[in-house]
Amino acid sequence: AHVRGGVKAYPKLAFALRLAEAWEAGNYRLFLRTMKEAPEPLSPWAFLMRCAMSRAAVEVRLCLLKQMNKSLLKGAKMKLAEVGRLLFCSAEEAEAIAKEVKLPIETDRVVFKSLSIEESELEVKRDDNFVLGEALKDRIVREADEDGVTLFSAEFVKYILMN
């Protein structure tokens, strides 16, 4: 079927196709970079898209960390800020991911090749900062209830529903 104006005339469709292509190729850095460059980052569409893709993004970050661990020299150390940059997240989030797969942290650095990361160790957890996106994560009032479920402010829920 022919799409009038081509795929470029439909930025959301073009975005979805770039994302699918990166996923299929196993190009996890491109996948995360594409997610960061989503059209209309403050729109309800972008929020819902990040909700749908959040589990995949966490899994992709874990796979990237595993690839780094496999490719770097034994005992190689990398600053948490650099690991975060490569994983498209903050240094704090990078530290949590490294701890999740039991890579040691020395001062502000991840120590690679100290162990082999097994697939069974890669537990996929929800990432609320990813879901909110760069533009919203520091502007939204949220807290976790006793079960760890995120509770968003009424203003944010109204914004999503009304836009």
PDB file of N, CA and C in Angstrom, residues 24-130:
ATOM      1  N   GLU A  24      14.650  -5.117  16.294  1.00  0.00           N
ATOM      2  CA  GLU A  24      14.893  -6.317  15.485  1.00  0.00           C
ATOM      3  C   GLU A  24      16.368  -6.521  15.180  1.00  0.00           C
ATOM      4  N   ALA A  25      17.108  -5.424  15.012  1.00  0.00           N
ATOM      5  CA  ALA A  25      18.539  -5.515  14.706  1.00  0.00           C
ATOM      6  C   ALA A  25      19.379  -5.757  15.963  1.00  0.00           C
ATOM      7  N   GLY A  26      18.751  -5.681  17.135  1.00  0.00           N
ATOM      8  CA  GLY A  26      19.496  -5.834  18.384  1.00  0.00           C
ATOM      9  C   GLY A  26      20.391  -4.639  18.670  1.00  0.00           C
ATOM     10  N   ASN A  27      20.084  -3.505  18.056  1.00  0.00           N
ATOM     11  CA  ASN A  27      20.855  -2.284  18.267  1.00  0.00           C
ATOM     12  C   ASN A  27      20.227  -1.529  19.438  1.00  0.00           C
ATOM     13  N   TYR A  28      20.621  -1.932  20.646  1.00  0.00           N
ATOM     14  CA  TYR A  28      19.984  -1.419  21.844  1.00  0.00           C
ATOM     15  C   TYR A  28      20.261   0.058  22.086  1.00  0.00           C
ATOM     16  N   ARG A  29      21.446   0.544  21.739  1.00  0.00           N
ATOM     17  CA  ARG A  29      21.740   1.973  21.905  1.00  0.00           C
ATOM     18  C   ARG A  29      20.830   2.797  20.995  1.00  0.00           C
ATOM     19  N   LEU A  30      20.657   2.342  19.753  1.00  0.00           N
ATOM     20  CA  LEU A  30      19.767   3.046  18.836  1.00  0.00           C
ATOM     21  C   LEU A  30      18.325   3.003  19.351  1.00  0.00           C
ATOM     22  N   PHE A  31      17.918   1.882  19.925  1.00  0.00           N
ATOM     23  CA  PHE A  31      16.579   1.753  20.489  1.00  0.00           C
ATOM     24  C   PHE A  31      16.363   2.822  21.567  1.00  0.00           C
ATOM     25  N   LEU A  32      17.307   2.929  22.514  1.00  0.00           N
ATOM     26  CA  LEU A  32      17.164   3.904  23.593  1.00  0.00           C
ATOM     27  C   LEU A  32      17.263   5.344  23.083  1.00  0.00           C
ATOM     28  N   ARG A  33      18.163   5.588  22.122  1.00  0.00           N
ATOM     29  CA  ARG A  33      18.280   6.935  21.546  1.00  0.00           C
ATOM     30  C   ARG A  33      16.979   7.319  20.840  1.00  0.00           C
ATOM     31  N   THR A  34      16.398   6.375  20.111  1.00  0.00           N
ATOM     32  CA  THR A  34      15.141   6.632  19.410  1.00  0.00           C
ATOM     33  C   THR A  34      14.028   6.930  20.410  1.00  0.00           C
ATOM     34  N   MET A  35      13.990   6.161  21.516  1.00  0.00           N
ATOM     35  CA  MET A  35      12.977   6.409  22.545  1.00  0.00           C
ATOM     36  C   MET A  35      13.105   7.826  23.104  1.00  0.00           C
ATOM     37  N   LYS A  36      14.344   8.267  23.275  1.00  0.00           N
ATOM     38  CA  LYS A  36      14.580   9.603  23.829  1.00  0.00           C
ATOM     39  C   LYS A  36      14.126  10.700  22.859  1.00  0.00           C
ATOM     40  N   GLU A  37      14.147  10.410  21.573  1.00  0.00           N
ATOM     41  CA  GLU A  37      13.805  11.394  20.551  1.00  0.00           C
ATOM     42  C   GLU A  37      12.361  11.274  20.068  1.00  0.00           C
ATOM     43  N   ALA A  38      11.495  10.722  20.895  1.00  0.00           N
ATOM     44  CA  ALA A  38      10.093  10.540  20.500  1.00  0.00           C
ATOM     45  C   ALA A  38       9.447  11.874  20.161  1.00  0.00           C
ATOM     46  N   PRO A  39       8.581  11.886  19.142  1.00  0.00           N
ATOM     47  CA  PRO A  39       7.884  13.134  18.812  1.00  0.00           C
ATOM     48  C   PRO A  39       6.917  13.527  19.931  1.00  0.00           C
ATOM     49  N   GLU A  40       6.718  14.815  20.097  1.00  0.00           N
ATOM     50  CA  GLU A  40       5.774  15.360  21.075  1.00  0.00           C
ATOM     51  C   GLU A  40       6.010  14.787  22.476  1.00  0.00           C
ATOM     52  N   PRO A  41       7.197  15.016  23.069  1.00  0.00           N
ATOM     53  CA  PRO A  41       7.548  14.363  24.341  1.00  0.00           C
ATOM     54  C   PRO A  41       6.627  14.671  25.517  1.00  0.00           C
ATOM     55  N   LEU A  42       5.887  15.780  25.466  1.00  0.00           N
ATOM     56  CA  LEU A  42       4.979  16.114  26.568  1.00  0.00           C
ATOM     57  C   LEU A  42       3.543  15.684  26.316  1.00  0.00           C
ATOM     58  N   SER A  43       3.299  15.025  25.208  1.00  0.00           N
ATOM     59  CA  SER A  43       1.928  14.661  24.860  1.00  0.00           C
ATOM     60  C   SER A  43       1.485  13.389  25.578  1.00  0.00           C
ATOM     61  N   PRO A  44       0.167  13.231  25.738  1.00  0.00           N
ATOM     62  CA  PRO A  44      -0.344  11.973  26.296  1.00  0.00           C
ATOM     63  C   PRO A  44       0.086  10.772  25.446  1.00  0.00           C
ATOM     64  N   TRP A  45       0.180  10.957  24.122  1.00  0.00           N
ATOM     65  CA  TRP A  45       0.636   9.867  23.246  1.00  0.00           C
ATOM     66  C   TRP A  45       2.018   9.390  23.662  1.00  0.00           C
ATOM     67  N   ALA A  46       2.947  10.326  23.900  1.00  0.00           N
ATOM     68  CA  ALA A  46       4.308   9.954  24.277  1.00  0.00           C
ATOM     69  C   ALA A  46       4.324   9.261  25.634  1.00  0.00           C
ATOM     70  N   PHE A  47       3.513   9.752  26.571  1.00  0.00           N
ATOM     71  CA  PHE A  47       3.432   9.124  27.886  1.00  0.00           C
ATOM     72  C   PHE A  47       2.940   7.676  27.763  1.00  0.00           C
ATOM     73  N   LEU A  48       1.875   7.465  27.007  1.00  0.00           N
ATOM     74  CA  LEU A  48       1.334   6.110  26.833  1.00  0.00           C
ATOM     75  C   LEU A  48       2.323   5.207  26.094  1.00  0.00           C
ATOM     76  N   MET A  49       3.046   5.760  25.115  1.00  0.00           N
ATOM     77  CA  MET A  49       4.050   4.986  24.392  1.00  0.00           C
ATOM     78  C   MET A  49       5.149   4.546  25.350  1.00  0.00           C
ATOM     79  N   ARG A  50       5.615   5.461  26.212  1.00  0.00           N
ATOM     80  CA  ARG A  50       6.663   5.085  27.170  1.00  0.00           C
ATOM     81  C   ARG A  50       6.152   4.057  28.168  1.00  0.00           C
ATOM     82  N   CYS A  51       4.866   4.151  28.549  1.00  0.00           N
ATOM     83  CA  CYS A  51       4.285   3.117  29.425  1.00  0.00           C
ATOM     84  C   CYS A  51       4.362   1.753  28.737  1.00  0.00           C
ATOM     85  N   ALA A  52       3.981   1.720  27.476  1.00  0.00           N
ATOM     86  CA  ALA A  52       3.981   0.456  26.729  1.00  0.00           C
ATOM     87  C   ALA A  52       5.388  -0.095  26.537  1.00  0.00           C
ATOM     88  N   MET A  53       6.374   0.778  26.409  1.00  0.00           N
ATOM     89  CA  MET A  53       7.739   0.344  26.108  1.00  0.00           C
ATOM     90  C   MET A  53       8.638   0.248  27.344  1.00  0.00           C
ATOM     91  N   SER A  54       8.128   0.573  28.526  1.00  0.00           N
ATOM     92  CA  SER A  54       9.006   0.668  29.699  1.00  0.00           C
ATOM     93  C   SER A  54       9.677  -0.650  30.054  1.00  0.00           C
ATOM     94  N   ARG A  55       8.969  -1.761  29.963  1.00  0.00           N
ATOM     95  CA  ARG A  55       9.600  -3.054  30.283  1.00  0.00           C
ATOM     96  C   ARG A  55      10.699  -3.369  29.276  1.00  0.00           C
ATOM     97  N   ALA A  56      10.456  -3.064  28.012  1.00  0.00           N
ATOM     98  CA  ALA A  56      11.484  -3.313  26.990  1.00  0.00           C
ATOM     99  C   ALA A  56      12.708  -2.440  27.248  1.00  0.00           C
ATOM    100  N   ALA A  57      12.505  -1.198  27.641  1.00  0.00           N
ATOM    101  CA  ALA A  57      13.636  -0.298  27.880  1.00  0.00           C
ATOM    102  C   ALA A  57      14.501  -0.784  29.034  1.00  0.00           C
ATOM    103  N   VAL A  58      13.886  -1.275  30.101  1.00  0.00           N
ATOM    104  CA  VAL A  58      14.648  -1.802  31.229  1.00  0.00           C
ATOM    105  C   VAL A  58      15.446  -3.025  30.782  1.00  0.00           C
ATOM    106  N   GLU A  59      14.812  -3.903  30.033  1.00  0.00           N
ATOM    107  CA  GLU A  59      15.493  -5.102  29.522  1.00  0.00           C
ATOM    108  C   GLU A  59      16.650  -4.716  28.600  1.00  0.00           C
ATOM    109  N   VAL A  60      16.445  -3.724  27.763  1.00  0.00           N
ATOM    110  CA  VAL A  60      17.492  -3.259  26.844  1.00  0.00           C
ATOM    111  C   VAL A  60      18.679  -2.717  27.630  1.00  0.00           C
ATOM    112  N   ARG A  61      18.432  -1.943  28.679  1.00  0.00           N
ATOM    113  CA  ARG A  61      19.532  -1.416  29.489  1.00  0.00           C
ATOM    114  C   ARG A  61      20.322  -2.548  30.149  1.00  0.00           C
ATOM    115  N   LEU A  62      19.616  -3.559  30.626  1.00  0.00           N
ATOM    116  CA  LEU A  62      20.303  -4.700  31.223  1.00  0.00           C
ATOM    117  C   LEU A  62      21.143  -5.440  30.185  1.00  0.00           C
ATOM    118  N   CYS A  63      20.614  -5.599  28.984  1.00  0.00           N
ATOM    119  CA  CYS A  63      21.362  -6.269  27.904  1.00  0.00           C
ATOM    120  C   CYS A  63      22.592  -5.453  27.502  1.00  0.00           C
ATOM    121  N   LEU A  64      22.456  -4.133  27.447  1.00  0.00           N
ATOM    122  CA  LEU A  64      23.607  -3.273  27.138  1.00  0.00           C
ATOM    123  C   LEU A  64      24.693  -3.408  28.197  1.00  0.00           C
ATOM    124  N   LEU A  65      24.296  -3.455  29.454  1.00  0.00           N
ATOM    125  CA  LEU A  65      25.264  -3.613  30.535  1.00  0.00           C
ATOM    126  C   LEU A  65      25.971  -4.965  30.413  1.00  0.00           C
ATOM    127  N   LYS A  66      25.216  -5.977  30.055  1.00  0.00           N
ATOM    128  CA  LYS A  66      25.793  -7.313  29.853  1.00  0.00           C
ATOM    129  C   LYS A  66      26.807  -7.283  28.698  1.00  0.00           C
ATOM    130  N   GLN A  67      26.465  -6.590  27.611  1.00  0.00           N
ATOM    131  CA  GLN A  67      27.393  -6.472  26.481  1.00  0.00           C
ATOM    132  C   GLN A  67      28.663  -5.736  26.888  1.00  0.00           C
ATOM    133  N   MET A  68      28.518  -4.666  27.677  1.00  0.00           N
ATOM    134  CA  MET A  68      29.705  -3.934  28.143  1.00  0.00           C
ATOM    135  C   MET A  68      30.580  -4.840  28.998  1.00  0.00           C
ATOM    136  N   ASN A  69      29.954  -5.586  29.884  1.00  0.00           N
ATOM    137  CA  ASN A  69      30.695  -6.468  30.776  1.00  0.00           C
ATOM    138  C   ASN A  69      31.462  -7.530  29.980  1.00  0.00           C
ATOM    139  N   LYS A  70      30.861  -7.996  28.912  1.00  0.00           N
ATOM    140  CA  LYS A  70      31.480  -9.032  28.079  1.00  0.00           C
ATOM    141  C   LYS A  70      32.640  -8.475  27.246  1.00  0.00           C
ATOM    142  N   SER A  71      32.530  -7.230  26.819  1.00  0.00           N
ATOM    143  CA  SER A  71      33.518  -6.686  25.885  1.00  0.00           C
ATOM    144  C   SER A  71      34.685  -5.959  26.552  1.00  0.00           C
ATOM    145  N   LEU A  72      34.533  -5.530  27.795  1.00  0.00           N
ATOM    146  CA  LEU A  72      35.604  -4.789  28.458  1.00  0.00           C
ATOM    147  C   LEU A  72      36.610  -5.731  29.115  1.00  0.00           C
ATOM    148  N   LEU A  73      37.821  -5.237  29.324  1.00  0.00           N
ATOM    149  CA  LEU A  73      38.865  -6.014  29.977  1.00  0.00           C
ATOM    150  C   LEU A  73      38.474  -6.325  31.419  1.00  0.00           C
ATOM    151  N   LYS A  74      38.953  -7.457  31.909  1.00  0.00           N
ATOM    152  CA  LYS A  74      38.685  -7.831  33.294  1.00  0.00           C
ATOM    153  C   LYS A  74      39.236  -6.756  34.231  1.00  0.00           C
ATOM    154  N   GLY A  75      38.402  -6.333  35.160  1.00  0.00           N
ATOM    155  CA  GLY A  75      38.799  -5.315  36.115  1.00  0.00           C
ATOM    156  C   GLY A  75      38.646  -3.890  35.609  1.00  0.00           C
ATOM    157  N   ALA A  76      38.161  -3.724  34.376  1.00  0.00           N
ATOM    158  CA  ALA A  76      37.965  -2.377  33.829  1.00  0.00           C
ATOM    159  C   ALA A  76      36.951  -1.627  34.686  1.00  0.00           C
ATOM    160  N   LYS A  77      37.228  -0.352  34.922  1.00  0.00           N
ATOM    161  CA  LYS A  77      36.333   0.482  35.728  1.00  0.00           C
ATOM    162  C   LYS A  77      35.827   1.627  34.865  1.00  0.00           C
ATOM    163  N   MET A  78      34.551   1.933  35.040  1.00  0.00           N
ATOM    164  CA  MET A  78      33.949   3.023  34.282  1.00  0.00           C
ATOM    165  C   MET A  78      33.099   3.854  35.238  1.00  0.00           C
ATOM    166  N   LYS A  79      33.213   5.170  35.121  1.00  0.00           N
ATOM    167  CA  LYS A  79      32.430   6.055  35.982  1.00  0.00           C
ATOM    168  C   LYS A  79      30.939   5.795  35.785  1.00  0.00           C
ATOM    169  N   LEU A  80      30.211   5.894  36.875  1.00  0.00           N
ATOM    170  CA  LEU A  80      28.762   5.694  36.821  1.00  0.00           C
ATOM    171  C   LEU A  80      28.098   6.681  35.867  1.00  0.00           C
ATOM    172  N   ALA A  81      28.603   7.909  35.821  1.00  0.00           N
ATOM    173  CA  ALA A  81      28.034   8.912  34.909  1.00  0.00           C
ATOM    174  C   ALA A  81      28.181   8.461  33.454  1.00  0.00           C
ATOM    175  N   GLU A  82      29.320   7.857  33.120  1.00  0.00           N
ATOM    176  CA  GLU A  82      29.541   7.369  31.749  1.00  0.00           C
ATOM    177  C   GLU A  82      28.664   6.155  31.455  1.00  0.00           C
ATOM    178  N   VAL A  83      28.543   5.250  32.416  1.00  0.00           N
ATOM    179  CA  VAL A  83      27.651   4.092  32.233  1.00  0.00           C
ATOM    180  C   VAL A  83      26.230   4.600  32.032  1.00  0.00           C
ATOM    181  N   GLY A  84      25.820   5.578  32.825  1.00  0.00           N
ATOM    182  CA  GLY A  84      24.493   6.165  32.662  1.00  0.00           C
ATOM    183  C   GLY A  84      24.296   6.791  31.298  1.00  0.00           C
ATOM    184  N   ARG A  85      25.314   7.499  30.812  1.00  0.00           N
ATOM    185  CA  ARG A  85      25.219   8.120  29.480  1.00  0.00           C
ATOM    186  C   ARG A  85      25.029   7.039  28.411  1.00  0.00           C
ATOM    187  N   LEU A  86      25.773   5.946  28.523  1.00  0.00           N
ATOM    188  CA  LEU A  86      25.676   4.866  27.542  1.00  0.00           C
ATOM    189  C   LEU A  86      24.344   4.124  27.626  1.00  0.00           C
ATOM    190  N   LEU A  87      23.744   4.125  28.816  1.00  0.00           N
ATOM    191  CA  LEU A  87      22.454   3.461  29.011  1.00  0.00           C
ATOM    192  C   LEU A  87      21.275   4.426  28.905  1.00  0.00           C
ATOM    193  N   PHE A  88      21.562   5.697  28.596  1.00  0.00           N
ATOM    194  CA  PHE A  88      20.525   6.736  28.500  1.00  0.00           C
ATOM    195  C   PHE A  88      19.736   6.844  29.798  1.00  0.00           C
ATOM    196  N   CYS A  89      20.464   6.940  30.903  1.00  0.00           N
ATOM    197  CA  CYS A  89      19.822   7.121  32.203  1.00  0.00           C
ATOM    198  C   CYS A  89      20.774   7.898  33.103  1.00  0.00           C
ATOM    199  N   SER A  90      20.349   8.185  34.311  1.00  0.00           N
ATOM    200  CA  SER A  90      21.192   8.921  35.256  1.00  0.00           C
ATOM    201  C   SER A  90      22.240   7.996  35.866  1.00  0.00           C
ATOM    202  N   ALA A  91      23.232   8.589  36.518  1.00  0.00           N
ATOM    203  CA  ALA A  91      24.252   7.799  37.208  1.00  0.00           C
ATOM    204  C   ALA A  91      23.611   6.964  38.319  1.00  0.00           C
ATOM    205  N   GLU A  92      22.614   7.517  38.992  1.00  0.00           N
ATOM    206  CA  GLU A  92      21.926   6.789  40.061  1.00  0.00           C
ATOM    207  C   GLU A  92      21.192   5.570  39.501  1.00  0.00           C
ATOM    208  N   GLU A  93      20.532   5.758  38.351  1.00  0.00           N
ATOM    209  CA  GLU A  93      19.837   4.628  37.729  1.00  0.00           C
ATOM    210  C   GLU A  93      20.840   3.587  37.235  1.00  0.00           C
ATOM    211  N   ALA A  94      21.980   4.037  36.699  1.00  0.00           N
ATOM    212  CA  ALA A  94      23.022   3.112  36.241  1.00  0.00           C
ATOM    213  C   ALA A  94      23.567   2.301  37.412  1.00  0.00           C
ATOM    214  N   GLU A  95      23.734   2.956  38.551  1.00  0.00           N
ATOM    215  CA  GLU A  95      24.218   2.244  39.741  1.00  0.00           C
ATOM    216  C   GLU A  95      23.219   1.160  40.159  1.00  0.00           C
ATOM    217  N   ALA A  96      21.942   1.486  40.145  1.00  0.00           N
ATOM    218  CA  ALA A  96      20.913   0.504  40.517  1.00  0.00           C
ATOM    219  C   ALA A  96      20.911  -0.679  39.556  1.00  0.00           C
ATOM    220  N   ILE A  97      21.075  -0.409  38.259  1.00  0.00           N
ATOM    221  CA  ILE A  97      21.100  -1.493  37.267  1.00  0.00           C
ATOM    222  C   ILE A  97      22.327  -2.361  37.486  1.00  0.00           C
ATOM    223  N   ALA A  98      23.491  -1.748  37.714  1.00  0.00           N
ATOM    224  CA  ALA A  98      24.727  -2.513  37.954  1.00  0.00           C
ATOM    225  C   ALA A  98      24.583  -3.379  39.205  1.00  0.00           C
ATOM    226  N   LYS A  99      23.990  -2.832  40.250  1.00  0.00           N
ATOM    227  CA  LYS A  99      23.782  -3.608  41.471  1.00  0.00           C
ATOM    228  C   LYS A  99      22.803  -4.749  41.232  1.00  0.00           C
ATOM    229  N   GLU A 100      21.813  -4.505  40.371  1.00  0.00           N
ATOM    230  CA  GLU A 100      20.820  -5.536  40.046  1.00  0.00           C
ATOM    231  C   GLU A 100      21.484  -6.787  39.476  1.00  0.00           C
ATOM    232  N   VAL A 101      22.518  -6.601  38.681  1.00  0.00           N
ATOM    233  CA  VAL A 101      23.210  -7.754  38.079  1.00  0.00           C
ATOM    234  C   VAL A 101      24.471  -8.115  38.856  1.00  0.00           C
ATOM    235  N   LYS A 102      24.597  -7.520  40.047  1.00  0.00           N
ATOM    236  CA  LYS A 102      25.667  -7.847  40.994  1.00  0.00           C
ATOM    237  C   LYS A 102      27.070  -7.457  40.527  1.00  0.00           C
ATOM    238  N   LEU A 103      27.163  -6.402  39.690  1.00  0.00           N
ATOM    239  CA  LEU A 103      28.480  -5.859  39.358  1.00  0.00           C
ATOM    240  C   LEU A 103      28.908  -4.957  40.508  1.00  0.00           C
ATOM    241  N   PRO A 104      30.150  -5.080  40.974  1.00  0.00           N
ATOM    242  CA  PRO A 104      30.577  -4.261  42.107  1.00  0.00           C
ATOM    243  C   PRO A 104      30.745  -2.789  41.737  1.00  0.00           C
ATOM    244  N   ILE A 105      30.523  -1.952  42.731  1.00  0.00           N
ATOM    245  CA  ILE A 105      30.704  -0.507  42.592  1.00  0.00           C
ATOM    246  C   ILE A 105      31.840  -0.112  43.533  1.00  0.00           C
ATOM    247  N   GLU A 106      32.838   0.571  43.004  1.00  0.00           N
ATOM    248  CA  GLU A 106      33.934   1.110  43.810  1.00  0.00           C
ATOM    249  C   GLU A 106      33.911   2.620  43.659  1.00  0.00           C
ATOM    250  N   THR A 107      33.688   3.303  44.762  1.00  0.00           N
ATOM    251  CA  THR A 107      33.534   4.751  44.780  1.00  0.00           C
ATOM    252  C   THR A 107      32.430   5.129  43.794  1.00  0.00           C
ATOM    253  N   ASP A 108      32.741   5.767  42.678  1.00  0.00           N
ATOM    254  CA  ASP A 108      31.721   6.147  41.695  1.00  0.00           C
ATOM    255  C   ASP A 108      31.929   5.421  40.379  1.00  0.00           C
ATOM    256  N   ARG A 109      32.463   4.202  40.444  1.00  0.00           N
ATOM    257  CA  ARG A 109      32.769   3.437  39.228  1.00  0.00           C
ATOM    258  C   ARG A 109      32.211   2.013  39.295  1.00  0.00           C
ATOM    259  N   VAL A 110      31.791   1.517  38.129  1.00  0.00           N
ATOM    260  CA  VAL A 110      31.380   0.116  37.990  1.00  0.00           C
ATOM    261  C   VAL A 110      32.621  -0.684  37.623  1.00  0.00           C
ATOM    262  N   VAL A 111      32.806  -1.836  38.274  1.00  0.00           N
ATOM    263  CA  VAL A 111      33.921  -2.725  37.964  1.00  0.00           C
ATOM    264  C   VAL A 111      33.377  -3.843  37.079  1.00  0.00           C
ATOM    265  N   PHE A 112      33.904  -3.926  35.859  1.00  0.00           N
ATOM    266  CA  PHE A 112      33.420  -4.916  34.899  1.00  0.00           C
ATOM    267  C   PHE A 112      34.250  -6.192  34.938  1.00  0.00           C
ATOM    268  N   LYS A 113      33.679  -7.253  34.377  1.00  0.00           N
ATOM    269  CA  LYS A 113      34.318  -8.563  34.234  1.00  0.00           C
ATOM    270  C   LYS A 113      34.646  -9.221  35.558  1.00  0.00           C
ATOM    271  N   SER A 114      34.082  -8.736  36.636  1.00  0.00           N
ATOM    272  CA  SER A 114      34.339  -9.388  37.909  1.00  0.00           C
ATOM    273  C   SER A 114      33.488 -10.646  38.021  1.00  0.00           C
ATOM    274  N   LEU A 115      32.489 -10.748  37.169  1.00  0.00           N
ATOM    275  CA  LEU A 115      31.648 -11.932  37.107  1.00  0.00           C
ATOM    276  C   LEU A 115      30.920 -11.949  35.772  1.00  0.00           C
ATOM    277  N   SER A 116      30.368 -13.097  35.458  1.00  0.00           N
ATOM    278  CA  SER A 116      29.578 -13.237  34.239  1.00  0.00           C
ATOM    279  C   SER A 116      28.119 -12.978  34.599  1.00  0.00           C
ATOM    280  N   ILE A 117      27.458 -12.146  33.832  1.00  0.00           N
ATOM    281  CA  ILE A 117      26.047 -11.845  34.086  1.00  0.00           C
ATOM    282  C   ILE A 117      25.212 -12.910  33.375  1.00  0.00           C
ATOM    283  N   GLU A 118      24.474 -13.659  34.143  1.00  0.00           N
ATOM    284  CA  GLU A 118      23.621 -14.711  33.586  1.00  0.00           C
ATOM    285  C   GLU A 118      22.247 -14.142  33.260  1.00  0.00           C
ATOM    286  N   GLU A 119      21.618 -14.731  32.236  1.00  0.00           N
ATOM    287  CA  GLU A 119      20.290 -14.267  31.829  1.00  0.00           C
ATOM    288  C   GLU A 119      19.299 -14.332  32.992  1.00  0.00           C
ATOM    289  N   SER A 120      19.409 -15.366  33.831  1.00  0.00           N
ATOM    290  CA  SER A 120      18.461 -15.522  34.932  1.00  0.00           C
ATOM    291  C   SER A 120      18.580 -14.384  35.945  1.00  0.00           C
ATOM    292  N   GLU A 121      19.715 -13.683  35.951  1.00  0.00           N
ATOM    293  CA  GLU A 121      19.914 -12.580  36.892  1.00  0.00           C
ATOM    294  C   GLU A 121      19.270 -11.286  36.403  1.00  0.00           C
ATOM    295  N   LEU A 122      18.871 -11.245  35.146  1.00  0.00           N
ATOM    296  CA  LEU A 122      18.331 -10.016  34.578  1.00  0.00           C
ATOM    297  C   LEU A 122      16.840  -9.917  34.878  1.00  0.00           C
ATOM    298  N   GLU A 123      16.524  -9.297  36.011  1.00  0.00           N
ATOM    299  CA  GLU A 123      15.137  -9.128  36.409  1.00  0.00           C
ATOM    300  C   GLU A 123      14.627  -7.798  35.874  1.00  0.00           C
ATOM    301  N   VAL A 124      13.541  -7.834  35.146  1.00  0.00           N
ATOM    302  CA  VAL A 124      12.987  -6.620  34.552  1.00  0.00           C
ATOM    303  C   VAL A 124      12.027  -5.978  35.543  1.00  0.00           C
ATOM    304  N   LYS A 125      12.313  -4.722  35.901  1.00  0.00           N
ATOM    305  CA  LYS A 125      11.471  -3.968  36.827  1.00  0.00           C
ATOM    306  C   LYS A 125      10.953  -2.714  36.138  1.00  0.00           C
ATOM    307  N   ARG A 126       9.880  -2.169  36.694  1.00  0.00           N
ATOM    308  CA  ARG A 126       9.291  -0.948  36.152  1.00  0.00           C
ATOM    309  C   ARG A 126      10.224   0.235  36.402  1.00  0.00           C
ATOM    310  N   ASP A 127      10.265   1.158  35.455  1.00  0.00           N
ATOM    311  CA  ASP A 127      11.116   2.337  35.572  1.00  0.00           C
ATOM    312  C   ASP A 127      10.259   3.587  35.373  1.00  0.00           C
ATOM    313  N   ASP A 128       9.809   4.181  36.476  1.00  0.00           N
ATOM    314  CA  ASP A 128       8.913   5.333  36.380  1.00  0.00           C
ATOM    315  C   ASP A 128       9.572   6.539  35.731  1.00  0.00           C
ATOM    316  N   ASN A 129      10.875   6.738  35.932  1.00  0.00           N
ATOM    317  CA  ASN A 129      11.547   7.864  35.292  1.00  0.00           C
ATOM    318  C   ASN A 129      11.513   7.731  33.781  1.00  0.00           C
ATOM    319  N   PHE A 130      11.650   6.515  33.269  1.00  0.00           N
ATOM    320  CA  PHE A 130      11.566   6.296  31.827  1.00  0.00           C
ATOM    321  C   PHE A 130      10.153   6.610  31.335  1.00  0.00           C
TER     322      PHE A 130
END
